[in-house]
């Protein structure tokens, strides 16, 4: 069975967040299920450089204002189709933003082009790779199913995965013709969304199946509180909505072999772990206190992630003699607030602004606990890597965080199954309660080590999620063979 996966980022070539991790991990995970997946991604400079010469699989004379081609290759074993369209993608830096931090003005055309070309490949434009299913990820690939629908030609079934409902890809209605959509598409049961064109809305409207990245988030997005304006549509399509948890690339995230760490370890050699804490404290400019409870955060700095709640909790961390390190980049206002916190709590708060893979690994290995106080979280990957590395996750009780962290309540502690802590409500007071509970557990080293062992023993790999995707693809292919 062949699947075309379509999205705007892919690890390790282009990554701003968790979408890239999933795009990058799925092909290998599905190979274990005898499924061949190829990812179609924009031909950003980093992607084209990794592909090298590649092989031209398709030539397109005019794609929204310039020539384009699909180049196929397998950099680092990753089966790729790159959409090489220099007028749209040959731009440095962030995939979505110009260097002044503002969205590229032609993002509608850029990602409509990705979806347009995906629809061609889905319908067999590349004879060596005719997919049985097309799997679109997030708003950037939202128009795939819409193009397939309005073209009205035989096409394989489609899956739309929501990694984050907050990013919806809304663009002015006057672009309809420029994007190659018919006038009839501008309707409530088409691509129209609150007076605009909604890319994610279109995907949710027309995909044969909708998935999101955890069962709990699948429930939340069907409610007015969690649906971000799309809950009505999600409810209307509830019979095709599935929550499939993300996995973690457990080869890349393996404390026993991780070359970014000063001391490698596994559950049976966990006594080697504290050397990573010492190294992390030194690297991040913290006081060298081996006994202080050290929290870590690795996050996009966006309102979603609740970093402001952490800043409000810093006086409590001080009173507990705890420390915190943050690795992140994003919203300038959040960066400013963190910069002020470093100045106010020298030696206690350490922050690195930027995107740094190695430091993310060092934080998972060096921190005692990892905070994820998200206001909403479709799945979350950092609580998975934290558990794999024996850092105890302290998470808000939302979305996939609920599905992946077993709270250290009395029942779970009694049964010896706790792997972390959940807190609610998602407020500064709620987080402070969580921090206090965490500190109390940390003070009881036997209990803490039991939680660490439980966390490290969890299966956070792609094995189970890959089985679920495979079964969904098979079900879809059987229910609608060669429409
Ligand atoms: N500054 C930095 N330096 C290095 N690495 C950094 C970093 N900032 C973040 N990362 C890494 O980026 C990834 C972030 O993934 P998450 O799933 O936690 O959140 P994100 O909101 O981006 O993803 C969205 O999509 C994913 C995938 O479905 C969902 O899990 C999630 O809930 C949803 O919001 C992790 O691998 C993390 O280690």
Coordinates of C-alpha atoms and ligand atoms in Angstrom, one line a residue:
X1 CA 0.0 0.0 0.0
X2 CA 1.3 3.5 -0.9
X3 CA 0.5 6.7 1.0
X4 CA 1.3 10.2 -0.1
X5 CA 1.9 12.3 3.0
X6 CA 1.7 16.1 2.5
X7 CA 2.9 18.8 4.9
X8 CA 5.0 21.9 5.2
X9 CA 7.8 20.7 7.5
X10 CA 9.8 17.5 7.9
X11 CA 12.4 16.6 10.5
X12 CA 15.4 16.7 10.2
X13 CA 15.3 19.1 7.2
X14 CA 12.9 21.8 8.2
X15 CA 11.4 22.1 11.6
X16 CA 9.6 24.8 13.6
X17 CA 7.6 22.4 15.8
X18 CA 6.1 19.0 16.3
X19 CA 4.5 18.7 12.9
X20 CA 8.0 18.2 11.5
X21 CA 8.7 15.3 13.9
X22 CA 5.5 13.5 12.9
X23 CA 6.1 14.0 9.1
X24 CA 9.6 12.8 9.5
X25 CA 8.8 9.7 11.7
X26 CA 5.8 8.4 9.9
X27 CA 7.5 6.9 6.8
X28 CA 9.8 4.6 8.9
X29 CA 7.1 3.8 11.4
X30 CA 4.7 2.7 8.6
X31 CA 7.4 0.7 6.8
X32 CA 7.1 -1.7 9.8
X33 CA 3.4 -2.1 8.8
X34 CA 4.4 -2.9 5.2
X35 CA 3.2 0.5 4.1
X36 CA 5.2 2.7 1.7
X37 CA 4.9 6.4 2.6
X38 CA 6.4 9.2 0.7
X39 CA 6.3 12.8 1.9
X40 CA 5.6 15.7 -0.4
X41 CA 7.1 18.9 1.1
X42 CA 7.9 22.4 -0.2
X43 CA 11.4 22.6 -1.8
X44 CA 12.8 25.1 0.7
X45 CA 16.6 25.7 0.3
X46 CA 17.4 23.2 3.1
X47 CA 15.3 20.5 1.4
X48 CA 16.7 21.1 -2.1
X49 CA 20.3 21.1 -0.7
X50 CA 19.6 17.7 1.1
X51 CA 18.2 16.2 -2.1
X52 CA 21.2 17.2 -4.2
X53 CA 20.6 16.4 -7.8
X54 CA 17.6 14.1 -7.1
X55 CA 15.4 12.8 -9.9
X56 CA 12.8 15.0 -11.6
X57 CA 9.5 13.1 -11.2
X58 CA 7.2 15.7 -12.7
X59 CA 7.5 19.0 -14.6
X60 CA 4.8 21.7 -14.2
X61 CA 5.0 24.7 -16.7
X62 CA 3.1 27.2 -14.5
X63 CA 2.3 26.8 -10.9
X64 CA 0.7 30.0 -9.6
X65 CA 3.1 32.3 -11.5
X66 CA 6.2 30.2 -12.2
X67 CA 7.6 26.9 -13.3
X68 CA 7.8 24.0 -10.9
X69 CA 8.9 20.4 -10.7
X70 CA 8.8 17.6 -8.3
X71 CA 12.2 16.2 -7.4
X72 CA 12.4 12.8 -5.8
X73 CA 15.1 11.5 -3.5
X74 CA 15.8 9.8 -0.2
X75 CA 18.1 12.1 1.9
X76 CA 19.1 10.1 5.1
X77 CA 16.7 7.4 4.1
X78 CA 13.7 9.7 4.1
X79 CA 11.6 9.1 1.0
X80 CA 10.8 12.5 -0.3
X81 CA 9.1 14.4 -3.1
X82 CA 10.2 18.1 -3.0
X83 CA 8.1 20.7 -4.7
X84 CA 10.8 22.7 -6.3
X85 CA 9.1 26.0 -7.1
X86 CA 11.7 28.7 -6.6
X87 CA 9.3 31.6 -7.0
X88 CA 7.4 30.2 -4.0
X89 CA 9.9 28.4 -1.8
X90 CA 13.5 29.5 -2.5
X91 CA 13.6 31.8 0.5
X92 CA 15.9 31.6 3.5
X93 CA 14.8 31.2 7.1
X94 CA 11.5 30.3 8.6
X95 CA 9.1 28.4 6.3
X96 CA 6.2 30.8 7.0
X97 CA 7.7 34.2 8.0
X98 CA 10.0 36.8 6.3
X99 CA 13.0 38.0 8.2
X100 CA 10.9 40.8 9.8
X101 CA 8.8 38.2 11.5
X102 CA 5.7 38.8 9.3
X103 CA 3.9 36.1 7.3
X104 CA 5.0 35.9 3.6
X105 CA 2.4 37.9 1.7
X106 CA 1.8 35.0 -0.7
X107 CA 1.4 32.2 1.9
X108 CA -2.0 31.4 0.4
X109 CA -0.4 30.7 -3.0
X110 CA 2.6 29.0 -1.6
X111 CA 0.6 26.4 0.3
X112 CA -2.2 26.2 -2.1
X113 CA 0.5 25.2 -4.6
X114 CA 1.7 22.4 -2.3
X115 CA -1.9 21.1 -2.1
X116 CA -2.6 21.6 -5.8
X117 CA 0.5 19.5 -6.7
X118 CA -0.4 16.9 -4.1
X119 CA -3.8 16.5 -5.7
X120 CA -2.0 15.8 -9.1
X121 CA 0.2 13.2 -7.5
X122 CA -2.7 11.7 -5.7
X123 CA -4.5 11.2 -9.0
X124 CA -1.5 9.4 -10.6
X125 CA 0.6 12.2 -12.2
X126 CA 3.8 10.3 -11.2
X127 CA 3.4 6.8 -12.7
X128 CA 6.0 5.2 -10.4
X129 CA 4.1 6.3 -7.3
X130 CA 0.3 6.2 -7.5
X131 CA -0.9 6.4 -3.9
X132 CA -3.8 4.5 -2.4
X133 CA -4.4 7.2 0.1
X134 CA -3.4 10.9 0.4
X135 CA -2.7 12.1 3.9
X136 CA -2.7 15.8 4.4
X137 CA -1.3 17.5 7.5
X138 CA -2.5 20.8 9.0
X139 CA -3.8 23.9 7.1
X140 CA -0.9 24.1 4.7
X141 CA -2.2 20.9 3.1
X142 CA -5.8 21.7 3.8
X143 CA -6.8 22.3 0.2
X144 CA -5.7 18.8 -1.0
X145 CA -9.1 17.3 -0.4
X146 CA -10.9 20.4 -1.8
X147 CA -9.0 20.3 -5.1
X148 CA -9.7 16.5 -5.4
X149 CA -13.4 17.2 -4.7
X150 CA -13.8 20.1 -7.2
X151 CA -11.8 18.4 -9.9
X152 CA -14.4 15.7 -9.9
X153 CA -12.0 13.1 -11.2
X154 CA -11.2 9.6 -9.9
X155 CA -9.0 10.0 -6.8
X156 CA -7.9 8.0 -3.8
X157 CA -9.4 8.6 -0.3
X158 CA -7.9 11.4 1.8
X159 CA -7.0 11.8 5.4
X160 CA -6.7 15.2 7.1
X161 CA -4.7 15.3 10.3
X162 CA -5.1 18.2 12.7
X163 CA -1.8 18.8 14.6
X164 CA -3.0 22.1 15.9
X165 CA -6.5 23.6 15.4
X166 CA -5.2 27.1 16.3
X167 CA -3.5 27.5 13.0
X168 CA -6.2 27.5 10.4
X169 CA -4.9 29.2 7.3
X170 CA -7.5 31.9 6.6
X171 CA -7.1 34.0 3.5
X172 CA -9.1 36.7 1.7
X173 CA -12.1 35.5 -0.4
X174 CA -10.9 37.4 -3.5
X175 CA -8.1 34.9 -3.9
X176 CA -10.6 32.1 -4.8
X177 CA -9.9 32.4 -8.6
X178 CA -6.2 32.9 -8.2
X179 CA -6.0 29.6 -6.2
X180 CA -7.8 27.8 -8.9
X181 CA -11.0 27.1 -7.0
X182 CA -14.4 27.4 -8.7
X183 CA -16.9 30.1 -7.6
X184 CA -19.2 27.4 -6.3
X185 CA -16.5 26.5 -3.7
X186 CA -17.2 29.8 -1.9
X187 CA -20.0 28.3 0.2
X188 CA -20.6 27.1 3.7
X189 CA -20.3 23.5 2.6
X190 CA -17.2 24.4 0.6
X191 CA -14.0 26.4 1.5
X192 CA -15.8 29.5 2.8
X193 CA -15.0 30.2 6.5
X194 CA -16.4 33.3 8.3
X195 CA -16.1 35.4 5.1
X196 CA -12.7 34.1 4.1
X197 CA -11.2 31.0 2.5
X198 CA -10.3 28.5 5.2
X199 CA -7.7 26.0 4.2
X200 CA -8.0 23.8 7.3
X201 CA -11.8 24.2 7.1
X202 CA -11.7 22.9 3.5
X203 CA -9.7 19.9 4.6
X204 CA -12.1 19.1 7.4
X205 CA -15.0 19.5 5.0
X206 CA -13.8 17.3 2.3
X207 CA -11.4 14.7 3.7
X208 CA -12.7 11.1 3.9
X209 CA -11.3 10.8 7.4
X210 CA -10.1 13.3 9.9
X211 CA -7.6 12.5 12.5
X212 CA -6.1 14.4 15.4
X213 CA -3.1 13.6 17.4
X214 CA -4.7 12.3 20.6
X215 CA -8.0 10.9 21.7
X216 CA -8.6 13.6 24.3
X217 CA -8.0 16.4 21.8
X218 CA -10.4 14.7 19.4
X219 CA -13.1 15.2 22.1
X220 CA -12.0 18.7 23.0
X221 CA -12.2 20.0 19.4
X222 CA -15.8 18.9 19.1
X223 CA -16.7 21.4 21.9
X224 CA -17.3 25.2 21.6
X225 CA -14.5 25.7 24.2
X226 CA -11.9 23.7 22.3
X227 CA -13.2 24.0 18.7
X228 CA -11.8 27.4 17.8
X229 CA -14.7 28.1 15.6
X230 CA -14.6 24.7 13.9
X231 CA -16.4 22.6 16.5
X232 CA -19.7 22.6 14.6
X233 CA -18.0 21.1 11.5
X234 CA -16.1 18.6 13.6
X235 CA -19.3 17.5 15.3
X236 CA -21.0 17.2 12.0
X237 CA -18.2 14.9 10.8
X238 CA -17.8 13.1 14.1
X239 CA -18.3 9.6 12.5
X240 CA -15.0 10.0 10.6
X241 CA -13.0 11.7 13.4
X242 CA -10.2 9.6 15.0
X243 CA -7.8 10.4 17.8
X244 CA -4.4 8.7 17.1
X245 CA -1.6 9.5 19.6
X246 CA 1.7 10.6 18.3
X247 CA 4.8 8.5 19.0
X248 CA 8.4 9.5 19.6
X249 CA 11.3 8.7 17.4
X250 CA 12.9 6.5 20.0
X251 CA 16.1 6.0 18.0
X252 CA 16.7 9.8 18.0
X253 CA 15.5 10.1 21.6
X254 CA 17.4 7.4 23.4
X255 CA 19.3 8.3 26.6
X256 CA 21.5 5.2 26.3
X257 CA 23.0 6.3 23.0
X258 CA 22.4 10.0 22.9
X259 CA 25.6 11.7 21.7
X260 CA 24.4 15.1 23.0
X261 CA 24.7 14.0 26.6
X262 CA 27.8 14.0 28.8
X263 CA 26.5 10.8 30.5
X264 CA 24.4 8.2 28.8
X265 CA 22.1 6.0 30.8
X266 CA 19.1 3.8 30.8
X267 CA 16.6 2.7 33.5
X268 CA 19.1 0.3 35.0
X269 CA 22.0 2.8 35.1
X270 CA 20.0 5.8 36.2
X271 CA 22.6 6.7 38.8
X272 CA 24.7 8.1 35.9
X273 CA 22.0 10.6 35.0
X274 CA 22.9 13.4 37.6
X275 CA 26.1 14.2 35.6
X276 CA 23.8 15.6 33.0
X277 CA 22.1 17.9 35.6
X278 CA 25.5 19.3 36.6
X279 CA 26.5 19.9 33.0
X280 CA 23.1 21.6 32.3
X281 CA 23.3 23.8 35.3
X282 CA 26.8 24.9 34.2
X283 CA 25.8 25.5 30.6
X284 CA 22.8 27.5 31.5
X285 CA 24.5 29.7 34.1
X286 CA 22.6 28.2 37.1
X287 CA 24.1 27.8 40.6
X288 CA 25.7 24.4 40.9
X289 CA 23.2 22.9 43.3
X290 CA 22.8 19.2 42.8
X291 CA 20.0 19.0 45.3
X292 CA 17.8 21.8 43.9
X293 CA 14.7 20.7 42.0
X294 CA 15.6 21.6 38.4
X295 CA 12.7 22.2 36.0
X296 CA 13.2 22.2 32.2
X297 CA 11.0 23.7 29.4
X298 CA 11.5 23.1 25.7
X299 CA 8.9 24.9 23.7
X300 CA 7.7 27.2 21.0
X301 CA 7.1 30.5 22.8
X302 CA 3.5 30.9 21.9
X303 CA 0.4 31.8 24.0
X304 CA -0.7 28.1 23.7
X305 CA 2.2 26.9 25.8
X306 CA 1.4 28.8 29.0
X307 CA 4.9 30.2 29.5
X308 CA 3.3 33.3 31.2
X309 CA 2.0 30.9 33.9
X310 CA 5.6 29.8 34.6
X311 CA 6.8 33.4 34.9
X312 CA 4.0 34.0 37.5
X313 CA 5.2 30.9 39.4
X314 CA 8.9 32.1 39.7
X315 CA 8.5 33.5 43.2
X316 CA 7.3 30.0 44.3
X317 CA 10.2 28.4 42.6
X318 CA 12.5 30.7 44.5
X319 CA 10.8 29.9 47.8
X320 CA 11.3 26.2 47.1
X321 CA 14.9 26.8 46.1
X322 CA 14.1 25.3 42.7
X323 CA 15.7 26.2 39.4
X324 CA 14.4 26.4 35.8
X325 CA 15.9 26.3 32.4
X326 CA 13.9 27.3 29.3
X327 CA 14.8 26.6 25.6
X328 CA 12.5 28.3 23.2
X329 CA 11.9 30.8 20.5
X330 CA 8.9 32.7 19.2
X331 CA 6.6 35.5 20.5
X332 CA 8.8 38.6 21.2
X333 CA 6.7 39.6 24.2
X334 CA 7.3 36.1 25.8
X335 CA 11.0 36.4 25.0
X336 CA 11.1 39.8 26.7
X337 CA 9.4 38.5 29.8
X338 CA 11.8 35.6 30.0
X339 CA 14.8 37.9 29.6
X340 CA 13.5 40.0 32.6
X341 CA 13.2 36.8 34.6
X342 CA 16.9 35.9 34.0
X343 CA 17.8 39.4 35.3
X344 CA 15.5 39.1 38.4
X345 CA 16.6 35.5 39.3
X346 CA 20.2 35.2 38.5
X347 CA 21.6 31.7 38.9
X348 CA 18.1 30.3 39.3
X349 CA 16.5 31.0 35.8
X350 CA 18.5 30.1 32.7
X351 CA 17.1 30.7 29.2
X352 CA 18.4 30.0 25.7
X353 CA 16.5 31.7 22.9
X354 CA 16.7 29.8 19.7
X355 CA 16.2 26.4 18.3
X356 CA 18.8 23.9 19.3
X357 CA 18.3 20.2 19.0
X358 CA 21.2 19.2 21.2
X359 CA 20.2 21.4 24.1
X360 CA 16.7 20.0 23.9
X361 CA 18.2 16.6 24.6
X362 CA 20.4 17.9 27.3
X363 CA 17.4 19.4 29.1
X364 CA 15.5 16.1 29.0
X365 CA 18.5 14.3 30.5
X366 CA 19.5 17.0 33.0
X367 CA 16.2 18.4 34.3
X368 CA 14.5 16.6 37.2
X369 CA 11.1 17.6 35.9
X370 CA 9.8 19.1 32.6
X371 CA 7.0 21.6 32.7
X372 CA 4.3 21.6 30.0
X373 CA 1.6 24.1 31.2
X374 CA -0.2 24.4 27.9
X375 CA -3.6 26.0 27.6
X376 CA -4.4 23.4 25.0
X377 CA -2.1 20.7 23.6
X378 CA -3.2 18.4 20.7
X379 CA -0.7 15.8 21.7
X380 CA 2.6 17.2 22.8
X381 CA 6.0 15.5 22.3
X382 CA 8.1 17.0 25.0
X383 CA 6.3 15.1 27.8
X384 CA 7.0 11.9 25.8
X385 CA 10.8 12.7 25.5
X386 CA 10.8 13.8 29.1
X387 CA 9.4 10.4 30.3
X388 CA 11.8 8.5 28.0
X389 CA 14.7 10.4 29.6
X390 CA 13.5 10.0 33.2
X391 CA 12.5 13.7 33.6
X392 CA 9.1 13.8 35.4
X393 CA 6.5 15.7 33.3
X394 CA 4.4 18.3 35.1
X395 CA 1.6 19.0 32.6
X396 CA -1.7 20.8 32.4
X397 CA -4.6 18.3 32.2
X398 CA -5.5 19.1 28.6
X399 CA -5.4 17.3 25.2
X400 CA -2.9 14.7 24.6
X401 CA -1.1 15.5 27.9
X402 CA -4.0 13.8 29.7
X403 CA -3.6 10.7 27.5
X404 CA 0.2 10.3 27.9
X405 CA 1.0 11.2 31.5
X406 CA -0.2 9.1 34.4
X407 CA -0.8 11.5 37.3
X408 CA 0.8 10.7 40.6
X409 CA -2.4 10.7 42.5
X410 CA -2.9 8.5 45.5
X411 CA -4.4 5.6 43.4
X412 CA -1.6 5.7 40.8
X413 CA 1.1 5.9 43.5
X414 CA -0.5 3.1 45.4
X415 CA -0.6 0.9 42.3
X416 CA 3.0 2.0 41.4
X417 CA 2.1 3.2 37.9
X418 CA 2.5 7.0 38.1
X419 CA 4.7 8.6 35.4
X420 CA 4.3 12.3 36.1
X421 CA 1.9 15.0 37.4
X422 CA -1.1 16.7 35.9
X423 CA -2.6 19.9 37.1
X424 CA -5.9 21.7 36.7
X425 CA -7.2 24.3 36.2
X426 CA -4.7 25.8 33.7
X427 CA -4.1 28.9 35.7
X428 CA -1.1 30.3 37.6
X429 CA -2.6 29.0 40.9
X430 CA -3.2 25.6 39.3
X431 CA 0.5 25.4 38.2
X432 CA 1.6 26.5 41.6
X433 CA -0.3 23.6 43.2
X434 CA 1.3 21.3 40.7
X435 CA 4.8 22.6 41.5
X436 CA 4.2 22.1 45.2
X437 CA 3.1 18.5 44.6
X438 CA 6.1 18.0 42.4
X439 CA 8.4 19.4 45.1
X440 CA 6.9 17.1 47.7
X441 CA 7.4 14.0 45.6
X442 CA 10.9 15.1 44.8
X443 CA 11.7 15.3 48.5
X444 CA 10.9 11.6 48.8
X445 CA 13.6 10.1 46.7
X446 CA 12.3 6.5 46.7
X447 CA 8.9 7.6 45.4
X448 CA 10.6 9.9 42.8
X449 CA 12.8 7.2 41.5
X450 CA 9.8 4.8 41.2
X451 CA 8.1 7.4 39.1
X452 CA 11.2 7.9 37.0
X453 CA 11.4 4.1 36.4
X454 CA 7.7 4.0 35.4
X455 CA 8.1 6.9 33.0
X456 CA 11.2 5.3 31.4
X457 CA 9.4 2.0 31.0
X458 CA 6.4 3.5 29.0
X459 CA 6.2 2.6 25.4
X460 CA 6.2 6.0 23.7
X461 CA 7.4 4.7 20.4
X462 CA 5.6 4.9 17.0
X463 CA 4.8 1.2 17.1
X464 CA 1.2 1.4 18.4
X465 CA 0.3 4.7 16.6
X466 CA 1.6 3.3 13.3
X467 CA -0.7 0.2 13.6
X468 CA -3.6 2.6 14.1
X469 CA -2.8 4.7 11.0
X470 CA -2.2 1.5 9.0
X471 CA -5.6 0.1 10.0
X472 CA -7.3 3.4 9.1
X473 CA -5.7 3.5 5.7
X474 CA -6.7 -0.1 5.0
X475 CA -10.3 0.6 6.1
X476 CA -10.5 3.7 3.8
X477 CA -9.0 1.9 0.8
X478 CA -11.4 -0.9 1.2
X479 CA -14.5 1.3 1.7
X480 CA -13.7 3.4 -1.4
X481 CA -11.4 1.5 -3.8
X482 CA -10.4 3.5 -6.9
X483 CA -13.3 6.1 -6.8
Ligands
LIG1 N1 13.6 25.9 20.8 C1 13.6 24.6 20.5 N2 14.8 24.0 20.3 C2 14.8 22.6 20.0 N3 13.7 21.9 19.9 C3 12.5 22.5 20.1 C4 12.4 23.9 20.4 N4 11.1 24.2 20.6 C5 10.4 23.1 20.4 N5 11.3 22.0 20.1 C6 10.9 20.7 19.7 O1 9.8 20.8 18.8 C7 8.9 19.8 19.1 C8 7.6 20.4 19.6 O2 6.6 19.5 19.5 P1 5.3 19.6 20.4 O3 4.5 18.5 20.0 O4 5.6 19.7 21.8 O5 4.6 21.0 20.0 P2 4.1 21.9 18.8 O6 3.1 22.8 19.4 O7 5.2 22.4 18.0 O8 3.3 20.8 17.8 C9 2.0 20.6 17.4 O9 2.0 19.4 16.6 C10 2.5 18.3 17.4 C11 2.6 17.1 16.4 O10 1.4 16.5 16.2 C12 1.6 18.0 18.6 O11 2.2 17.0 19.4 C13 1.4 19.3 19.4 O12 0.5 19.1 20.4 C14 1.0 20.4 18.5 O13 0.8 21.7 19.2 C15 9.5 18.8 20.1 O14 10.2 17.9 19.4 C16 10.5 19.8 20.8 O15 11.6 19.1 21.4

